[in-house]
Coordinates of C-alpha atoms and ligand atoms in Angstrom, one line a residue:
M17 CA -24.6 -39.5 12.8
I18 CA -26.6 -36.3 12.0
D19 CA -28.9 -35.4 14.8
R20 CA -30.1 -32.0 13.5
V21 CA -30.5 -30.5 10.1
F22 CA -30.6 -26.7 9.6
C23 CA -32.2 -25.0 6.7
I24 CA -31.5 -21.6 5.3
I25 CA -33.9 -19.9 2.9
F26 CA -32.9 -17.0 0.8
R27 CA -33.7 -15.2 -2.4
T28 CA -31.3 -14.2 -5.1
V29 CA -31.7 -12.2 -8.3
R30 CA -29.0 -11.7 -10.8
G31 CA -28.4 -8.0 -11.2
L32 CA -29.7 -7.0 -7.8
S33 CA -27.8 -6.7 -4.5
P34 CA -26.6 -9.9 -3.0
V35 CA -28.2 -11.4 0.0
T36 CA -27.0 -10.0 3.3
P37 CA -24.3 -12.3 4.6
V38 CA -25.5 -14.3 7.6
S39 CA -22.0 -14.3 9.0
S40 CA -19.2 -11.7 8.7
A41 CA -16.6 -14.4 8.9
L42 CA -15.1 -15.4 5.6
H43 CA -13.2 -18.5 4.6
S44 CA -11.4 -19.4 1.5
G45 CA -13.3 -21.3 -1.2
H46 CA -13.3 -24.8 -2.3
P47 CA -13.2 -26.3 -5.8
A48 CA -16.5 -26.0 -7.5
A49 CA -18.8 -28.9 -7.0
T50 CA -21.3 -30.1 -9.7
P51 CA -22.5 -27.0 -11.5
P52 CA -26.0 -25.9 -10.5
S53 CA -28.7 -26.9 -12.9
S54 CA -29.8 -24.2 -15.4
T55 CA -32.9 -23.4 -13.3
E56 CA -30.6 -22.1 -10.5
H57 CA -29.3 -19.3 -12.8
A58 CA -32.2 -16.9 -12.4
P59 CA -32.5 -14.5 -15.3
T60 CA -32.7 -10.9 -14.3
P61 CA -36.2 -10.0 -13.2
C62 CA -37.1 -13.4 -11.8
P63 CA -36.6 -13.8 -8.0
R64 CA -35.9 -17.3 -6.8
V65 CA -36.0 -18.9 -3.5
F66 CA -33.5 -21.5 -2.5
V67 CA -33.8 -23.8 0.5
L68 CA -30.5 -25.2 1.4
P69 CA -29.8 -27.8 4.1
C70 CA -26.9 -27.2 6.4
F71 CA -25.7 -29.8 8.9
S72 CA -25.2 -29.2 12.5
P73 CA -22.0 -27.9 14.0
E74 CA -21.4 -31.2 15.8
H75 CA -21.4 -33.0 12.5
P76 CA -19.5 -31.0 10.0
V77 CA -20.4 -31.7 6.4
P78 CA -19.4 -29.0 3.9
L79 CA -22.0 -28.0 1.4
I80 CA -20.6 -26.3 -1.6
L81 CA -22.7 -25.6 -4.7
K82 CA -20.4 -23.2 -6.5
D83 CA -17.3 -21.2 -5.6
S84 CA -18.2 -18.2 -3.5
W85 CA -21.9 -18.7 -4.0
F86 CA -22.8 -20.5 -0.9
R87 CA -20.2 -21.7 1.4
C88 CA -20.4 -23.9 4.5
G89 CA -17.0 -24.7 5.9
S90 CA -17.1 -27.1 8.8
S91 CA -20.9 -26.8 8.7
E92 CA -20.9 -23.1 9.5
L93 CA -22.5 -21.0 6.8
M94 CA -19.6 -18.6 6.0
E95 CA -21.0 -16.4 3.2
V96 CA -24.1 -16.1 1.1
R97 CA -24.4 -13.9 -1.9
G98 CA -25.9 -13.8 -5.4
P99 CA -24.8 -16.1 -8.2
G100 CA -21.1 -15.9 -8.5
P101 CA -19.4 -14.6 -11.7
E102 CA -19.2 -16.7 -14.8
L103 CA -15.9 -15.1 -15.7
V104 CA -13.3 -13.1 -13.7
L105 CA -10.8 -11.2 -15.8
V106 CA -7.9 -10.2 -13.5
F107 CA -5.8 -7.4 -15.0
S108 CA -2.4 -6.4 -13.9
G109 CA 0.3 -4.1 -15.3
K110 CA 2.7 -1.3 -14.4
R111 CA 1.2 2.0 -13.6
K112 CA 0.4 4.0 -16.7
S113 CA 0.4 0.8 -18.8
G114 CA -3.3 1.5 -19.3
K115 CA -5.1 -0.9 -17.0
D116 CA -7.9 1.6 -16.3
Y117 CA -8.2 2.7 -19.9
I118 CA -8.5 -0.9 -21.1
T119 CA -10.8 -2.2 -18.4
D120 CA -13.1 0.9 -19.0
L121 CA -13.0 0.0 -22.7
I122 CA -14.1 -3.6 -22.0
S123 CA -16.8 -2.3 -19.7
D124 CA -18.1 0.0 -22.5
R125 CA -18.1 -2.8 -25.0
L126 CA -19.9 -5.3 -22.7
G127 CA -22.2 -2.9 -21.0
P128 CA -23.2 -2.5 -17.3
A129 CA -25.7 -5.5 -17.3
V130 CA -22.9 -7.9 -18.2
C131 CA -19.7 -6.4 -16.8
S132 CA -18.6 -4.8 -13.6
V133 CA -15.1 -3.2 -13.2
L134 CA -13.8 -3.9 -9.8
R135 CA -10.8 -2.0 -8.5
L136 CA -8.9 -3.5 -5.6
S137 CA -7.6 0.0 -4.9
G138 CA -11.2 1.3 -4.6
P139 CA -11.9 0.3 -1.0
L140 CA -8.3 1.1 -0.1
K141 CA -8.5 4.6 -1.4
K142 CA -11.9 5.2 0.2
Q143 CA -10.7 4.2 3.6
Y144 CA -7.4 6.1 3.2
A145 CA -9.2 9.2 2.0
Q146 CA -11.5 9.1 5.0
E147 CA -8.7 8.7 7.5
H148 CA -6.5 11.4 5.9
G149 CA -9.2 13.9 4.9
L150 CA -8.4 13.6 1.2
D151 CA -10.4 14.0 -2.0
L152 CA -11.5 10.5 -3.0
D153 CA -12.6 11.5 -6.5
Q154 CA -9.1 12.8 -7.2
L155 CA -7.5 9.7 -5.6
L156 CA -9.6 7.6 -7.9
G157 CA -8.7 9.5 -11.1
P158 CA -5.6 9.2 -13.3
G159 CA -4.2 12.6 -12.5
P160 CA -1.1 13.6 -10.4
Y161 CA -3.1 13.9 -7.2
K162 CA -3.0 10.2 -6.4
E163 CA 0.7 10.1 -7.1
Q164 CA 1.4 12.4 -4.2
Y165 CA -0.1 9.9 -1.9
R166 CA 0.8 6.6 -3.6
A167 CA 3.9 5.7 -1.6
D168 CA 2.1 6.2 1.7
M169 CA -1.1 4.5 0.4
I170 CA 1.0 1.4 -0.5
L171 CA 2.4 1.3 3.0
W172 CA -1.0 1.8 4.5
G173 CA -2.5 -0.9 2.4
E174 CA 0.3 -3.3 3.1
A175 CA -0.3 -3.0 6.8
R176 CA -3.8 -4.4 6.2
R177 CA -2.8 -6.9 3.7
S178 CA -0.1 -8.4 5.9
Q179 CA -2.8 -9.3 8.4
D180 CA -5.2 -10.5 5.7
P181 CA -4.1 -10.8 2.1
G182 CA -7.6 -11.1 0.8
F183 CA -8.9 -8.0 2.6
F184 CA -9.2 -5.7 -0.3
C185 CA -10.2 -8.5 -2.8
R186 CA -13.2 -9.3 -0.6
L187 CA -14.2 -5.7 -0.2
A188 CA -13.9 -5.0 -3.9
T189 CA -15.9 -8.0 -5.0
A190 CA -18.7 -7.7 -2.4
G191 CA -21.9 -6.7 -4.1
A192 CA -20.8 -7.4 -7.6
A193 CA -23.7 -9.2 -9.3
Q194 CA -22.9 -9.1 -13.0
P195 CA -21.8 -12.3 -14.7
V196 CA -18.4 -10.9 -15.8
W197 CA -16.1 -9.3 -13.4
V198 CA -13.2 -7.2 -14.6
V199 CA -10.6 -6.7 -11.8
S200 CA -8.5 -3.8 -13.0
D201 CA -5.5 -3.8 -10.7
A202 CA -4.0 -7.0 -9.3
R203 CA -0.6 -6.1 -8.1
R204 CA 0.6 -8.9 -5.9
L205 CA 0.8 -12.7 -6.2
S206 CA -1.6 -12.8 -3.2
D207 CA -4.2 -10.9 -5.3
L208 CA -4.0 -13.3 -8.2
Q209 CA -3.9 -16.3 -5.8
W210 CA -7.0 -15.1 -4.0
F211 CA -9.0 -15.0 -7.3
R212 CA -7.6 -18.3 -8.5
S213 CA -8.5 -19.9 -5.2
E214 CA -12.0 -18.3 -4.8
F215 CA -13.0 -18.6 -8.5
T216 CA -10.8 -21.4 -9.8
Q217 CA -12.8 -22.1 -12.9
Q218 CA -13.7 -18.6 -13.8
T219 CA -10.4 -16.7 -13.3
V220 CA -8.5 -15.6 -16.4
S221 CA -5.4 -13.4 -15.9
V222 CA -4.6 -10.5 -18.3
R223 CA -1.3 -8.6 -18.3
V224 CA -1.2 -5.1 -19.8
Q225 CA 2.2 -4.0 -21.0
C226 CA 3.9 -1.2 -22.8
S227 CA 7.3 0.4 -23.0
N228 CA 8.6 2.8 -20.3
E229 CA 8.8 5.4 -23.1
T230 CA 5.0 5.2 -23.6
R231 CA 4.4 5.2 -19.9
Q232 CA 6.5 8.4 -19.6
K233 CA 4.4 10.0 -22.3
R234 CA 1.4 9.2 -20.1
G235 CA 3.0 11.0 -17.1
W236 CA 5.1 8.2 -15.5
S237 CA 8.6 8.8 -14.0
F238 CA 10.5 6.3 -11.9
T239 CA 9.8 6.8 -8.2
P240 CA 11.9 4.9 -5.6
G241 CA 9.7 3.1 -3.0
V242 CA 6.9 2.8 -5.6
D243 CA 8.4 1.5 -8.9
D244 CA 10.8 -0.9 -7.2
A245 CA 8.2 -2.1 -4.6
E246 CA 5.9 -5.1 -4.6
S247 CA 3.0 -2.9 -5.6
E248 CA 4.6 -2.4 -9.0
C249 CA 6.9 -5.5 -9.3
G250 CA 5.0 -8.2 -7.4
L251 CA 3.8 -9.9 -10.7
D252 CA 6.9 -9.2 -12.8
E253 CA 8.3 -12.7 -12.7
G254 CA 7.2 -16.3 -12.3
V255 CA 3.6 -15.7 -13.2
H256 CA 1.8 -17.2 -16.2
F257 CA -0.7 -14.8 -17.8
D258 CA -3.5 -16.2 -19.9
W259 CA -3.5 -13.1 -22.1
V260 CA -1.0 -10.3 -22.7
I261 CA -2.2 -7.0 -24.2
T262 CA 0.3 -4.5 -25.6
N263 CA -1.0 -1.0 -25.2
E264 CA 1.0 1.3 -27.3
A265 CA 0.8 3.0 -30.7
A266 CA 3.1 0.5 -32.4
A267 CA 1.0 -2.5 -31.3
P268 CA -2.1 -3.9 -33.1
P269 CA -5.3 -1.9 -32.4
L270 CA -6.7 -2.5 -28.9
D271 CA -10.1 -3.6 -30.3
E272 CA -8.3 -6.3 -32.3
Q273 CA -6.3 -7.5 -29.3
L274 CA -9.3 -7.4 -27.0
Q275 CA -11.6 -9.3 -29.4
P276 CA -10.9 -12.8 -28.0
I277 CA -11.4 -11.6 -24.4
L278 CA -14.6 -9.9 -25.4
D279 CA -15.8 -13.1 -27.1
L280 CA -15.0 -15.0 -24.0
A281 CA -16.9 -12.6 -21.8
R282 CA -20.0 -12.6 -24.1
K283 CA -20.0 -16.4 -24.1
A284 CA -19.8 -16.4 -20.3
A285 CA -22.6 -13.8 -20.1
A286 CA -24.7 -15.9 -22.4
S287 CA -24.2 -19.1 -20.4
A288 CA -25.2 -17.2 -17.2
N289 CA -28.6 -16.4 -18.8
Q290 CA -29.3 -20.0 -19.9
Ligands
ADP24 N1 -4.5 3.2 -25.7 C1 -4.6 4.5 -25.1 N2 -4.9 5.5 -25.9 C2 -5.0 6.8 -25.3 N3 -4.8 7.0 -24.0 C3 -4.4 6.0 -23.2 C4 -4.3 4.7 -23.7 N4 -3.9 3.9 -22.7 C5 -3.8 4.7 -21.6 N5 -4.1 6.0 -21.9 C6 -4.0 7.1 -21.0 O1 -2.8 7.0 -20.3 C7 -3.1 7.4 -18.9 C8 -2.7 6.2 -18.0 O2 -3.6 5.2 -18.3 P1 -4.3 4.4 -17.1 O3 -5.3 3.5 -17.7 O4 -4.7 5.3 -16.0 O5 -3.1 3.5 -16.6 P2 -3.0 2.6 -15.3 O6 -4.4 2.3 -14.8 O7 -2.3 1.3 -15.7 O8 -2.1 3.4 -14.3 C9 -4.5 7.8 -18.8 O9 -4.6 9.2 -18.9 C10 -5.2 7.1 -20.0 O10 -6.3 7.8 -20.5
DP6_25 C1 -2.1 2.2 -3.1 C2 -2.4 1.6 -4.4 O1 -3.6 0.8 -4.3 C3 -2.6 2.7 -5.4 C4 -3.1 2.1 -6.7 O2 -3.7 3.1 -7.5 P1 -4.3 2.8 -8.9 O3 -4.9 1.5 -9.0 O4 -5.1 4.0 -9.4 O5 -2.9 2.8 -9.7 P2 -2.6 2.7 -11.3 O6 -3.9 2.5 -12.0 O7 -1.6 1.6 -11.5 O8 -2.0 4.1 -11.6 C5 -1.4 0.6 -4.8 C6 -1.2 -0.6 -3.9 O9 -0.1 -1.1 -3.8 O10 -2.2 -1.1 -3.4

């Protein structure tokens, strides 16, 4: 029997910062419940107030409106943020296959109101740069600087991932308010699984591939400890990708290959505004 009912009131606006989490603890998501009615998708400049009932800790009743939107696990409110994404495109591929190039292209085509490029390596590099006194801008860029530190960054990141596989996924997605998320760099099965479990309905996986010859022309050379490690090989086998993009001169033009993905994204963005 329910002896107390708690209410939480908050405001959310698509395109603005998400609501401050009321608890720092994070739990994995649940399958989406009945989709919210169209009035719950607030178009950009229109703030909205939601009043959500939460049941008491003594009587756990999970309340789930949408993946990663509001979550109450065992009656504790675990996370609150803005409306979740309509589409999550999770990209993977070997280094120098062109993940950043292609995800930037998608971002250009869709525009900043629709699409946010999220890099799992972003928070990793930020923290690593701080701890090691390095130049973050160069670590984030495509040049040789990051390659000097890559092997050590992998080990550094793996130490954190081993305790909490979703650590960098959560950091990278926190604050993203656009309806389409483009995750540029899934590397491990745990990355893909995290998105598939948190955003079951929305996640679409995309593999970027090209020949080693093309990668070499872009500056790649085989490095033991990197190219034979999970960071580069974790998604090589046993994974189904929804789309595969071949990024090299002999392949069909990128715009042509990306068209169905862009169409999907535009459709998702349109449904977010309904
Ligand atoms: N289709 C392309 N046309 C021209 N340059 C490309 C193309 N794809 C990738 N590049 C270049 O190759 C380099 C490696 O690409 P990048 O996107 O950084 O790969 P990844 O993120 O997979 O390591 C970058 O300098 C990028 O600009
Ligand atoms: C330590 C890393 O996060 C470095 C990743 O850097 P980038 O994402 O810039 O790599 P590429 O785009 O493939 O060249 C790898 C990891 O295993 O987490």
